[in-house]
Amino acid sequence: MAATPRKNKTARRILAAGAGLVTVGALVAAMPSAGAAGDRSGGGHGHGHDKGQGRLVDVQLLSFNDLHGNLEPPTGSSGRLTHLNEDGTTRTIEGVGGVEYLATHLRQARQGHPYSITAAAGDMIGASPLVSGLFHDEPTIEALNRLDLDVTSVGNHEFDEGARELARMQNGGCHPTEGCFEKGKRFQGADFPYLAANVTNEKSGKPLLDPYFVWERNGVRIGFIGVTLEGTADIVSAEGIKGLKFGDEVETINKYAKVLERKGVKSIVALLHEGGLPASGAYNYDCDSPGPGNGISGPIVDIAKNVSPQVDALVTGHTHQAYACTIPDPAGKPRTVTSAASFGRLYTDTTLTYDRRTKDIVRTAVASANHVVSRDVKPARDMTRLIDRWKTLAAPIANRPVGHIAADIENPIDAYEKPLGDLIADAQLEGMAPADKGGAQLALMNPGGIRAPLSHKASGAEGVGVVTYGEAYTVQPFTNMMTAVDLTGAQLVTALQQQVSGPNQTAPKILQVSKGFTYTLDMTKTGADRVVVSSVRLNGEPIDPAKTYRVAMNEFLSGGGDGFTVLKEHKNKLVGASDLDMFTAYLTAHSSASAPLPVPAADRITVIK
């Protein structure tokens, strides 16, 4: 299917915000509407409403989130979905996602809908596989332009390389140190606005990027407010966000909802990079059963209950979960809240019925559903060409073999201890254990830093069981530098308790641990009590609260990332090689074609449920 016409690029004013930050002014209201270009022909939405000129108009909102630069189809568990059958059983859907297929599904979905908007809720880039990450995610921005994305919020991963690099993603220009990746071609930047209403300069208070965007067609106007989670500063490198403040999500959305109302925009959608946890992992689970909102927990519930009734729908992300729920607004009215899992495996189709007389959404008519990005459709040719072009550039690096595995080494999202987590922690311990490298006795790995499984099946011409550098990069794309630090036994125990308490109580972040470090988690208890302190051992010996231990971890963790504030109290830090270098070195040293690496047993953390 041919690509829909691309939108005209909108000029954006760049303002200096002090502290070396580059900001884009909040100029959206004065800009030409990106939604006005590239009309999609066809009829109505099938609800009996007028196809454009009557009082009620059905507006199609297509949305997705947490793409993370997954241009090629994700592999292993990252390329699966769980489907809930009518009888309550579940089945696994294999082989979903891939931007070639996402493009086809979106283009087919738009047919027959003259009023169609495509929006996203952040983490479009960052933690990306090598074909995008090696080129600082320029390929993904190019793909999103071709997808006709109208608008997205920023997510925490948009800040992985700092505010300056995010500004380059929006405005274009070649990389400041690596230059242009293709001879004679200058990176054009995003055709769509990145929204960051709650990301402001600490000194001036001005938003880093546009706070809102107004889509308009034939008098139908819908405003979008984009925010990332308030806790972004706790989960990204501090160096790249110096001078930035991340504000409260609810306060920010409510503030700009009033701004839009004053401008006559009464139909409003919030794009929010924060999410929830449905009671079931199935993408088609009815989270409104047994009652509105009862089937979902997590930060999004309190946020949705407090966001102004002026906002008609919330498109969310961050948790990589799938849901299309109804959560009541502060006035008690039902309001749709959606998320489309991650990696382009799903997209959400929401019908917003617009009333031309009131200029608002008829809330009772809102309907949402998540749809599978299956690979049984014809891949979009323009996306295939895009991927092939960048893969050719990446091939000399990506195709180099670095190890062999005996079977899939998985990174299951719903498991506390992951086989791949054990492997990575062991690699980090080995890399930092020598006396001249740090003298580490154990290693801790943050689960969010593990981005994909290792698949036994060949992804190209490398052969079955061969791990290429590109595949290893997809697992650990951040290139975090490793550190070895001093922590007391008491601090180690506190770190384990912070996995399941404080900001991590409702959505635990279980650190992956190296061989010889064992303990028990009792999930029948609450908060810090979930860690059975007497069970914490290193090489069979109980941890001594007063003793000092040398612990390997990446710089993200040693900086207190993911809510592990106690890890910032470390002493005697030594910086080593990158986590990726240690991972590939370990794979090479411990495997061969005749003796592939076995799957780790994942038996270091005993879990009581």
Coordinates of C-alpha atoms in Angstrom, one line a residue:
M1 CA 0.0 0.0 0.0
A2 CA 1.4 3.4 -0.9
A3 CA 2.3 5.9 1.8
T4 CA -0.1 8.6 2.6
P5 CA 1.1 12.1 1.8
R6 CA 3.7 13.5 4.3
K7 CA 2.9 16.6 6.3
N8 CA 4.7 19.9 5.7
K9 CA 7.5 20.4 8.1
T10 CA 6.7 23.2 10.5
A11 CA 9.3 25.8 11.3
R12 CA 10.1 26.0 15.0
R13 CA 11.8 28.8 17.0
I14 CA 14.7 27.8 19.1
L15 CA 15.2 29.7 22.4
A16 CA 18.1 29.7 24.8
A17 CA 17.0 28.6 28.2
G18 CA 20.3 29.0 30.1
A19 CA 22.5 26.2 31.4
G20 CA 23.3 25.2 27.9
L21 CA 19.8 23.9 27.1
V22 CA 18.2 24.2 23.8
T23 CA 14.4 24.8 23.9
V24 CA 11.6 25.0 21.5
G25 CA 9.0 27.7 22.2
A26 CA 5.4 26.9 23.0
L27 CA 4.2 28.1 19.6
V28 CA 1.7 25.4 18.6
A29 CA -1.4 27.6 18.6
A30 CA 0.2 29.8 16.0
M31 CA 1.5 27.0 13.8
P32 CA -0.2 25.5 10.8
S33 CA -2.0 22.3 11.8
A34 CA -0.1 19.2 10.9
G35 CA -3.4 17.4 10.7
A36 CA -4.6 19.6 7.9
A37 CA -2.2 18.1 5.4
G38 CA -2.3 14.6 3.9
D39 CA -6.1 14.2 3.8
R40 CA -7.2 10.6 4.0
S41 CA -10.2 9.9 1.8
G42 CA -13.2 7.8 2.7
G43 CA -16.4 7.6 4.6
G44 CA -17.6 7.7 8.2
H45 CA -16.8 5.5 11.2
G46 CA -19.9 3.3 11.0
H47 CA -21.8 4.8 14.0
G48 CA -24.5 6.5 12.0
H49 CA -23.0 10.0 12.4
D50 CA -22.5 12.4 9.6
K51 CA -19.3 12.0 7.6
G52 CA -18.0 15.5 8.2
Q53 CA -20.6 18.2 7.8
G54 CA -23.4 17.3 10.3
R55 CA -23.5 18.1 14.0
L56 CA -21.8 14.9 15.2
V57 CA -18.6 13.8 13.6
D58 CA -16.6 10.7 14.4
V59 CA -12.9 11.3 14.8
Q60 CA -10.6 8.3 14.7
L61 CA -7.7 8.4 17.1
L62 CA -5.0 5.8 16.4
S63 CA -2.4 5.6 19.1
F64 CA 0.6 3.6 20.2
N65 CA 3.4 4.0 22.7
D66 CA 6.9 2.7 23.7
L67 CA 8.1 1.8 20.3
H68 CA 11.7 2.1 21.4
G69 CA 13.1 2.1 17.9
N70 CA 11.9 -1.4 17.1
L71 CA 11.8 -1.0 13.3
E72 CA 12.4 -4.7 12.6
P73 CA 9.9 -7.2 14.1
P74 CA 10.9 -7.9 17.7
T75 CA 12.0 -11.4 18.6
G76 CA 11.3 -13.9 21.3
S77 CA 9.0 -12.8 24.2
S78 CA 9.3 -9.2 22.9
G79 CA 7.4 -10.3 19.7
R80 CA 4.5 -12.1 21.5
L81 CA 1.1 -11.2 22.9
T82 CA -1.3 -13.0 25.2
H83 CA -4.9 -13.3 24.0
L84 CA -7.7 -14.0 26.4
N85 CA -10.3 -16.5 25.1
E86 CA -14.0 -16.3 25.8
D87 CA -13.8 -19.3 28.1
G88 CA -11.2 -17.6 30.3
T89 CA -8.2 -19.5 29.0
T90 CA -5.3 -17.8 27.2
R91 CA -3.3 -18.4 24.1
T92 CA 0.0 -16.9 22.9
I93 CA 0.1 -15.0 19.7
E94 CA 3.6 -15.3 18.1
G95 CA 5.2 -13.0 15.6
V96 CA 3.7 -9.6 16.1
G97 CA 5.1 -6.1 15.6
G98 CA 7.6 -4.5 13.2
V99 CA 7.2 -1.0 11.7
E100 CA 6.6 -2.5 8.1
Y101 CA 3.5 -4.1 9.5
L102 CA 2.5 -1.3 11.8
A103 CA 2.5 1.0 8.8
T104 CA 0.2 -1.3 6.8
H105 CA -2.2 -1.8 9.7
L106 CA -2.4 2.0 10.4
R107 CA -2.9 2.8 6.7
Q108 CA -5.6 0.2 6.4
A109 CA -7.3 1.4 9.6
R110 CA -7.4 5.0 8.3
Q111 CA -9.4 4.0 5.2
G112 CA -12.9 5.3 5.3
H113 CA -12.1 7.9 8.0
P114 CA -11.7 11.4 6.8
Y115 CA -11.1 12.6 10.4
S116 CA -8.2 10.5 11.6
I117 CA -5.4 11.4 14.0
T118 CA -2.3 9.3 14.9
A119 CA -0.8 10.1 18.3
A120 CA 1.8 8.5 20.6
A121 CA 2.6 8.6 24.3
G122 CA 6.4 8.7 24.4
D123 CA 9.4 6.5 24.3
M124 CA 9.4 6.4 20.5
I125 CA 13.2 6.3 20.7
G126 CA 15.8 5.2 23.2
A127 CA 16.8 1.7 24.3
S128 CA 16.6 0.9 20.6
P129 CA 17.9 -2.0 18.6
L130 CA 21.2 -1.5 16.8
V131 CA 19.7 -0.6 13.4
S132 CA 18.2 2.5 15.0
G133 CA 20.4 3.0 18.1
L134 CA 23.7 2.9 16.2
F135 CA 22.5 6.0 14.3
H136 CA 21.1 7.9 17.4
D137 CA 17.6 7.0 16.4
E138 CA 17.5 9.0 13.2
P139 CA 16.0 5.9 11.4
T140 CA 13.1 5.8 13.8
I141 CA 12.3 9.5 13.5
E142 CA 12.3 9.0 9.7
A143 CA 10.0 6.0 10.0
L144 CA 7.6 7.9 12.2
N145 CA 7.5 10.7 9.7
R146 CA 6.5 8.2 7.0
L147 CA 3.9 6.7 9.4
D148 CA 2.2 10.1 9.4
L149 CA 2.4 10.5 13.2
D150 CA 0.7 13.7 14.0
V151 CA 1.9 14.3 17.6
T152 CA 3.6 12.5 20.5
S153 CA 4.5 13.3 24.1
V154 CA 8.1 12.8 25.3
G155 CA 8.9 9.8 27.5
N156 CA 11.8 9.3 29.8
H157 CA 13.8 7.5 27.1
E158 CA 13.6 10.6 24.9
F159 CA 16.1 12.0 27.4
D160 CA 18.6 9.1 27.2
E161 CA 21.0 11.2 25.3
G162 CA 20.1 14.5 27.0
A163 CA 18.0 17.6 26.2
R164 CA 20.3 18.8 23.4
E165 CA 19.9 15.5 21.5
L166 CA 16.1 15.6 22.0
A167 CA 16.1 19.1 20.4
R168 CA 18.0 17.6 17.4
M169 CA 15.4 14.9 17.1
Q170 CA 12.8 17.6 16.8
N171 CA 14.6 20.1 14.7
G172 CA 17.0 18.1 12.6
G173 CA 20.7 18.5 11.9
C174 CA 23.6 16.0 11.8
H175 CA 25.0 14.5 15.0
P176 CA 27.3 16.9 16.8
T177 CA 30.3 14.5 17.0
E178 CA 29.5 11.7 14.5
G179 CA 28.2 14.0 11.7
C180 CA 25.9 12.9 8.9
F181 CA 25.5 9.1 8.6
E182 CA 24.6 9.1 4.9
K183 CA 26.7 11.0 2.4
G184 CA 25.0 14.1 1.1
K185 CA 22.0 13.7 3.5
R186 CA 21.2 15.9 6.4
F187 CA 18.9 14.6 9.1
Q188 CA 15.6 16.5 8.8
G189 CA 14.1 15.9 12.3
A190 CA 10.6 15.1 13.2
D191 CA 7.6 16.3 11.0
F192 CA 5.4 15.9 14.1
P193 CA 5.6 17.9 17.4
Y194 CA 7.1 16.4 20.5
L195 CA 5.1 17.7 23.5
A196 CA 6.7 18.2 26.9
A197 CA 4.4 20.4 28.9
N198 CA 5.8 19.4 32.3
V199 CA 9.5 19.6 31.4
T200 CA 10.6 23.1 32.1
N201 CA 13.8 25.1 32.6
E202 CA 14.5 25.4 36.3
K203 CA 15.4 29.1 36.1
S204 CA 13.0 30.5 33.5
G205 CA 10.1 28.1 34.0
K206 CA 9.6 27.9 30.3
P207 CA 8.7 24.5 28.7
L208 CA 11.5 22.7 27.0
L209 CA 9.3 21.8 24.0
D210 CA 5.8 22.7 22.9
P211 CA 3.3 21.9 25.8
Y212 CA 0.3 21.4 23.5
F213 CA -0.8 20.9 19.9
V214 CA -4.1 21.7 18.2
W215 CA -5.2 19.4 15.4
E216 CA -7.8 20.9 13.1
R217 CA -9.8 19.8 10.0
N218 CA -12.9 21.5 8.6
G219 CA -13.6 23.2 11.8
V220 CA -13.1 20.2 14.0
R221 CA -10.5 21.1 16.6
I222 CA -8.9 18.7 19.1
G223 CA -6.1 19.7 21.5
F224 CA -3.4 17.4 22.7
I225 CA -1.4 18.0 25.9
G226 CA 1.8 15.9 26.3
V227 CA 3.6 15.1 29.5
T228 CA 6.1 12.5 30.7
L229 CA 6.1 11.0 34.2
E230 CA 7.1 13.3 37.0
G231 CA 9.8 10.7 38.1
T232 CA 11.7 10.9 34.8
A233 CA 14.7 12.5 36.6
D234 CA 15.0 9.3 38.7
I235 CA 15.3 7.0 35.8
V236 CA 17.6 8.8 33.3
S237 CA 21.2 10.0 33.5
A238 CA 21.4 13.2 35.5
E239 CA 24.0 14.7 33.2
G240 CA 21.7 15.0 30.2
I241 CA 18.9 16.8 32.1
K242 CA 20.8 19.4 34.1
G243 CA 18.7 22.5 34.6
L244 CA 15.4 20.8 33.9
K245 CA 12.5 20.3 36.2
F246 CA 9.8 17.6 35.7
G247 CA 6.5 18.8 37.1
D248 CA 3.4 17.0 38.4
E249 CA 1.5 15.3 35.7
V250 CA -2.0 16.2 36.9
E251 CA -1.2 19.9 37.7
T252 CA 0.4 20.3 34.3
I253 CA -2.4 18.7 32.3
N254 CA -5.1 20.7 34.2
K255 CA -3.1 23.9 33.6
Y256 CA -2.9 23.5 29.9
A257 CA -6.5 22.2 29.6
K258 CA -7.6 25.7 30.9
V259 CA -5.2 27.3 28.3
L260 CA -6.9 25.3 25.5
E261 CA -10.3 26.1 26.8
R262 CA -9.5 29.8 26.7
K263 CA -8.5 29.4 23.1
G264 CA -11.8 27.8 22.3
V265 CA -10.5 24.2 22.2
K266 CA -12.9 22.1 24.2
S267 CA -12.0 18.6 22.9
I268 CA -8.8 17.6 24.7
V269 CA -6.7 14.4 24.8
A270 CA -3.8 14.0 27.2
L271 CA -0.7 12.1 25.9
L272 CA 0.9 10.8 29.1
H273 CA 4.0 8.8 29.5
E274 CA 2.9 7.1 32.7
G275 CA 0.7 4.0 32.9
G276 CA -1.0 1.3 34.8
L277 CA -1.0 -2.5 35.5
P278 CA -4.1 -4.4 34.4
A279 CA -5.1 -7.5 36.3
S280 CA -4.4 -9.6 33.3
G281 CA -1.5 -9.5 30.8
A282 CA -3.8 -10.3 27.9
Y283 CA -4.1 -7.4 25.4
N284 CA -7.9 -7.9 25.1
Y285 CA -8.6 -8.2 28.8
D286 CA -11.7 -6.2 29.9
C287 CA -10.3 -4.0 32.6
D288 CA -13.7 -2.5 33.2
S289 CA -14.9 -5.7 34.8
P290 CA -16.2 -6.1 37.4
G291 CA -16.5 -2.3 37.5
P292 CA -15.0 0.9 36.0
G293 CA -11.3 1.0 36.7
N294 CA -11.3 -2.0 39.0
G295 CA -9.3 -4.1 36.7
I296 CA -6.3 -1.8 36.7
S297 CA -3.9 -0.5 39.3
G298 CA -0.7 1.6 39.3
P299 CA 0.0 5.4 39.0
I300 CA -2.4 6.0 36.1
V301 CA -5.5 5.3 38.3
D302 CA -4.9 8.2 40.7
I303 CA -3.8 10.5 37.8
A304 CA -6.9 9.7 35.8
K305 CA -9.1 10.3 38.7
N306 CA -7.7 13.8 39.2
V307 CA -7.1 15.1 35.7
S308 CA -9.7 17.7 34.8
P309 CA -13.0 16.6 33.3
Q310 CA -12.2 19.0 30.5
V311 CA -9.9 16.2 29.2
D312 CA -11.8 13.7 27.2
A313 CA -9.3 10.8 26.9
L314 CA -5.9 9.7 28.1
V315 CA -3.4 7.9 25.9
T316 CA -0.7 6.5 28.2
G317 CA 2.4 4.4 28.2
H318 CA 5.6 3.6 30.1
T319 CA 4.5 0.3 31.8
H320 CA 4.5 -1.6 28.4
Q321 CA 1.0 -3.0 29.3
A322 CA -2.0 -3.2 27.1
Y323 CA -5.4 -1.8 28.2
A324 CA -8.4 0.1 27.1
C325 CA -10.1 1.0 30.4
T326 CA -12.7 3.3 31.8
I327 CA -11.7 5.3 34.8
P328 CA -14.0 8.0 36.2
D329 CA -12.9 11.6 36.1
P330 CA -13.2 13.9 39.1
A331 CA -16.9 14.6 38.2
G332 CA -17.6 10.9 38.2
K333 CA -18.0 10.7 34.4
P334 CA -16.5 7.7 32.6
R335 CA -13.3 8.4 30.6
T336 CA -11.3 6.2 28.4
V337 CA -7.6 5.4 29.3
T338 CA -5.6 3.4 26.9
S339 CA -2.1 1.9 26.3
A340 CA -0.9 -0.3 23.4
A341 CA 1.8 -2.4 25.1
S342 CA 5.2 -1.7 23.5
F343 CA 7.5 -2.3 20.5
G344 CA 4.8 -1.6 17.9
R345 CA 3.0 -4.9 18.7
L346 CA -0.4 -3.2 19.1
Y347 CA -2.2 0.0 18.1
T348 CA -5.3 1.5 19.8
D349 CA -8.3 2.6 17.7
T350 CA -10.5 5.1 19.6
T351 CA -13.6 6.8 18.3
L352 CA -14.1 10.3 19.6
T353 CA -17.5 11.7 18.6
Y354 CA -17.2 15.4 18.2
D355 CA -20.2 17.7 18.6
R356 CA -19.9 20.7 16.3
R357 CA -22.3 22.8 18.3
T358 CA -20.6 22.3 21.7
K359 CA -17.1 21.8 20.1
D360 CA -16.7 19.0 22.7
I361 CA -16.5 15.2 22.7
V362 CA -19.6 13.3 23.4
R363 CA -18.0 11.3 26.2
T364 CA -20.7 8.5 26.3
A365 CA -19.9 7.7 22.7
V366 CA -16.2 7.1 23.2
A367 CA -15.1 3.6 22.3
S368 CA -11.6 2.1 22.3
A369 CA -10.0 -1.2 21.4
N370 CA -6.5 -2.5 21.0
H371 CA -5.6 -4.3 17.7
V372 CA -2.8 -6.7 17.0
V373 CA 0.0 -5.7 14.6
S374 CA 0.0 -9.1 12.9
R375 CA 2.5 -10.0 10.2
D376 CA -0.1 -11.6 8.0
V377 CA -0.5 -8.4 6.0
K378 CA 1.7 -7.1 3.2
P379 CA 4.7 -5.2 4.7
A380 CA 4.8 -1.5 3.7
R381 CA 7.4 -1.2 0.9
D382 CA 8.6 2.2 1.9
M383 CA 9.4 0.9 5.4
T384 CA 11.1 -2.1 4.1
R385 CA 13.4 0.1 1.9
L386 CA 14.1 2.4 4.9
I387 CA 15.1 -0.6 7.1
D388 CA 17.2 -2.2 4.4
R389 CA 19.0 1.1 3.8
W390 CA 20.0 1.5 7.5
K391 CA 20.8 -2.2 7.9
T392 CA 23.3 -2.0 5.1
L393 CA 25.0 0.8 6.9
A394 CA 25.0 -1.1 10.2
A395 CA 25.9 -4.5 8.7
P396 CA 29.7 -4.4 9.2
I397 CA 29.2 -3.9 12.9
A398 CA 25.9 -5.7 13.5
N399 CA 26.7 -9.0 11.9
R400 CA 29.9 -9.8 13.9
P401 CA 29.4 -13.0 15.9
V402 CA 30.1 -12.6 19.6
G403 CA 28.9 -15.9 21.1
H404 CA 26.7 -19.0 21.0
I405 CA 23.7 -20.0 23.0
A406 CA 22.0 -23.4 23.4
A407 CA 18.4 -22.1 23.5
D408 CA 16.4 -18.9 23.9
I409 CA 17.5 -17.0 26.9
E410 CA 14.4 -15.1 27.9
N411 CA 13.7 -11.8 29.6
P412 CA 10.0 -12.4 30.6
I413 CA 8.3 -9.2 31.8
D414 CA 6.3 -10.9 34.5
A415 CA 9.2 -12.8 36.1
Y416 CA 11.0 -11.4 39.1
E417 CA 14.3 -13.2 38.3
K418 CA 15.0 -13.5 34.6
P419 CA 17.4 -16.0 32.9
L420 CA 18.9 -13.2 30.9
G421 CA 19.2 -11.1 34.0
D422 CA 21.3 -13.8 35.6
L423 CA 23.6 -14.0 32.6
I424 CA 24.1 -10.2 32.4
A425 CA 24.8 -9.9 36.2
D426 CA 27.4 -12.7 35.9
A427 CA 29.0 -10.9 33.0
Q428 CA 29.3 -7.7 35.0
L429 CA 30.7 -9.5 38.0
E430 CA 33.3 -11.2 35.9
G431 CA 34.3 -8.0 34.3
M432 CA 34.6 -6.0 37.6
A433 CA 36.0 -8.8 39.8
P434 CA 39.7 -8.6 39.1
A435 CA 41.5 -6.5 41.7
D436 CA 42.7 -4.0 39.2
K437 CA 39.2 -3.7 37.7
G438 CA 37.3 -3.0 40.9
G439 CA 37.5 -6.2 43.0
A440 CA 33.7 -6.7 42.9
Q441 CA 32.2 -9.5 45.0
L442 CA 28.7 -9.4 43.5
A443 CA 26.8 -7.5 40.8
L444 CA 23.3 -5.9 40.6
M445 CA 21.6 -5.2 37.3
N446 CA 18.4 -3.0 36.9
P447 CA 15.7 -5.0 35.1
G448 CA 14.7 -2.1 32.9
G449 CA 18.1 -2.0 31.3
I450 CA 17.5 -5.4 29.7
R451 CA 15.6 -4.6 26.6
A452 CA 15.1 -7.9 24.6
P453 CA 15.7 -11.6 24.9
L454 CA 18.5 -13.6 23.1
S455 CA 16.9 -15.8 20.5
H456 CA 18.3 -19.1 19.4
K457 CA 16.8 -18.8 16.0
A458 CA 19.0 -17.1 13.4
S459 CA 17.9 -13.5 12.6
G460 CA 20.0 -13.4 9.4
A461 CA 22.8 -15.4 7.9
E462 CA 24.7 -15.9 11.1
G463 CA 23.3 -19.3 11.8
V464 CA 21.2 -20.9 14.5
G465 CA 22.4 -20.3 18.1
V466 CA 24.9 -17.6 17.0
V467 CA 24.7 -14.3 18.9
T468 CA 25.7 -11.3 16.9
Y469 CA 26.9 -7.9 18.1
G470 CA 23.7 -6.4 16.9
E471 CA 21.6 -8.9 18.9
A472 CA 23.7 -8.2 22.0
Y473 CA 23.3 -4.5 21.4
T474 CA 19.5 -4.9 21.3
V475 CA 19.7 -6.5 24.7
Q476 CA 21.8 -3.7 26.3
P477 CA 21.6 -0.6 24.1
F478 CA 22.4 2.1 26.7
T479 CA 26.2 1.6 26.8
N480 CA 26.2 2.4 30.5
M481 CA 29.6 2.5 32.0
M482 CA 30.2 -0.1 34.8
T483 CA 31.2 0.8 38.3
A484 CA 32.5 -1.0 41.4
V485 CA 31.6 0.6 44.7
D486 CA 31.7 0.1 48.4
L487 CA 28.4 -0.7 50.2
T488 CA 27.8 -1.9 53.7
G489 CA 25.7 -5.0 54.2
A490 CA 23.0 -2.8 55.7
Q491 CA 23.0 -0.7 52.6
L492 CA 22.7 -3.8 50.4
V493 CA 19.7 -5.0 52.3
T494 CA 18.1 -1.6 52.1
A495 CA 18.6 -1.7 48.3
L496 CA 16.8 -5.0 48.2
Q497 CA 14.0 -3.5 50.3
Q498 CA 13.8 -0.5 47.9
Q499 CA 12.9 -3.0 45.1
V500 CA 9.5 -3.5 46.7
S501 CA 8.8 -0.4 48.8
G502 CA 8.5 3.3 48.3
P503 CA 8.0 4.3 44.7
N504 CA 8.5 0.6 43.7
Q505 CA 5.9 -0.8 46.0
T506 CA 3.1 -1.1 43.5
A507 CA 5.3 -2.0 40.6
P508 CA 8.4 -3.8 42.0
K509 CA 11.7 -3.4 40.3
I510 CA 13.6 -6.6 41.1
L511 CA 17.4 -6.3 40.7
Q512 CA 19.0 -9.1 38.8
V513 CA 21.8 -10.6 40.8
S514 CA 25.0 -12.5 40.1
K515 CA 25.8 -16.0 41.1
G516 CA 26.4 -16.7 44.7
F517 CA 24.0 -13.9 45.9
T518 CA 20.7 -15.4 47.2
Y519 CA 17.7 -14.3 49.2
T520 CA 14.0 -14.8 49.6
L521 CA 11.1 -12.5 48.6
D522 CA 7.9 -13.0 50.5
M523 CA 5.3 -11.3 48.3
T524 CA 2.5 -12.2 50.7
K525 CA 3.7 -9.3 52.8
T526 CA 3.9 -5.6 52.0
G527 CA 6.6 -3.0 51.5
A528 CA 10.1 -3.6 52.8
D529 CA 8.9 -6.6 54.8
R530 CA 8.8 -8.5 51.6
V531 CA 12.5 -9.0 51.8
V532 CA 13.4 -11.8 54.3
V533 CA 16.5 -10.2 55.7
S534 CA 17.8 -13.4 57.4
S535 CA 17.9 -15.1 54.0
V536 CA 20.3 -12.7 52.3
R537 CA 23.5 -14.5 51.6
L538 CA 26.7 -14.2 49.6
N539 CA 28.3 -17.5 48.7
G540 CA 26.3 -19.1 51.5
E541 CA 27.4 -16.7 54.2
P542 CA 24.8 -14.4 55.8
I543 CA 25.3 -10.7 54.8
D544 CA 26.9 -8.8 57.7
P545 CA 25.2 -5.4 58.1
A546 CA 28.5 -3.8 59.3
K547 CA 30.8 -5.3 56.7
T548 CA 31.8 -3.5 53.5
Y549 CA 31.2 -5.3 50.2
R550 CA 32.4 -4.4 46.7
V551 CA 29.4 -4.3 44.4
A552 CA 29.4 -4.0 40.6
M553 CA 26.6 -2.0 38.9
N554 CA 26.1 0.4 36.1
E555 CA 26.3 4.2 36.5
F556 CA 22.6 4.5 36.3
L557 CA 22.2 2.4 39.4
S558 CA 25.1 3.9 41.3
G559 CA 23.5 7.3 40.7
G560 CA 20.4 6.1 42.5
G561 CA 18.2 5.4 39.4
D562 CA 14.9 3.5 39.6
G563 CA 14.3 4.6 43.1
F564 CA 17.4 3.0 44.6
T565 CA 18.4 6.1 46.6
V566 CA 20.6 4.1 49.0
L567 CA 23.0 3.2 46.2
K568 CA 24.0 6.8 45.9
E569 CA 25.6 6.5 49.4
H570 CA 28.4 4.3 48.0
K571 CA 32.1 5.0 48.5
N572 CA 35.3 4.4 46.5
K573 CA 33.8 4.3 43.1
L574 CA 35.9 2.8 40.2
V575 CA 34.6 3.2 36.7
G576 CA 35.2 0.3 34.3
A577 CA 34.2 -0.7 30.7
S578 CA 30.7 -0.4 29.3
D579 CA 28.0 -3.0 30.2
L580 CA 27.8 -3.9 26.5
D581 CA 31.5 -4.6 26.3
M582 CA 31.4 -6.8 29.4
F583 CA 28.3 -8.6 28.1
T584 CA 29.9 -9.4 24.7
A585 CA 33.2 -10.3 26.2
Y586 CA 31.5 -12.8 28.6
L587 CA 29.6 -14.4 25.7
T588 CA 32.8 -14.8 23.7
A589 CA 34.8 -16.2 26.6
H590 CA 32.2 -18.7 27.8
S591 CA 30.7 -20.1 24.6
S592 CA 31.6 -21.7 21.3
A593 CA 29.8 -23.5 18.4
S594 CA 30.6 -26.8 20.0
A595 CA 29.8 -25.7 23.6
P596 CA 27.1 -23.1 23.5
L597 CA 26.1 -21.2 26.6
P598 CA 23.2 -23.0 28.5
V599 CA 20.2 -21.2 29.8
P600 CA 20.7 -19.9 33.4
A601 CA 18.5 -21.7 35.9
A602 CA 17.1 -18.4 37.5
D603 CA 17.3 -19.9 41.0
R604 CA 18.9 -17.1 43.0
I605 CA 15.8 -15.4 44.3
T606 CA 13.2 -17.6 46.1
V607 CA 9.8 -16.0 45.7
I608 CA 6.9 -16.8 48.1
K609 CA 3.5 -15.8 46.5

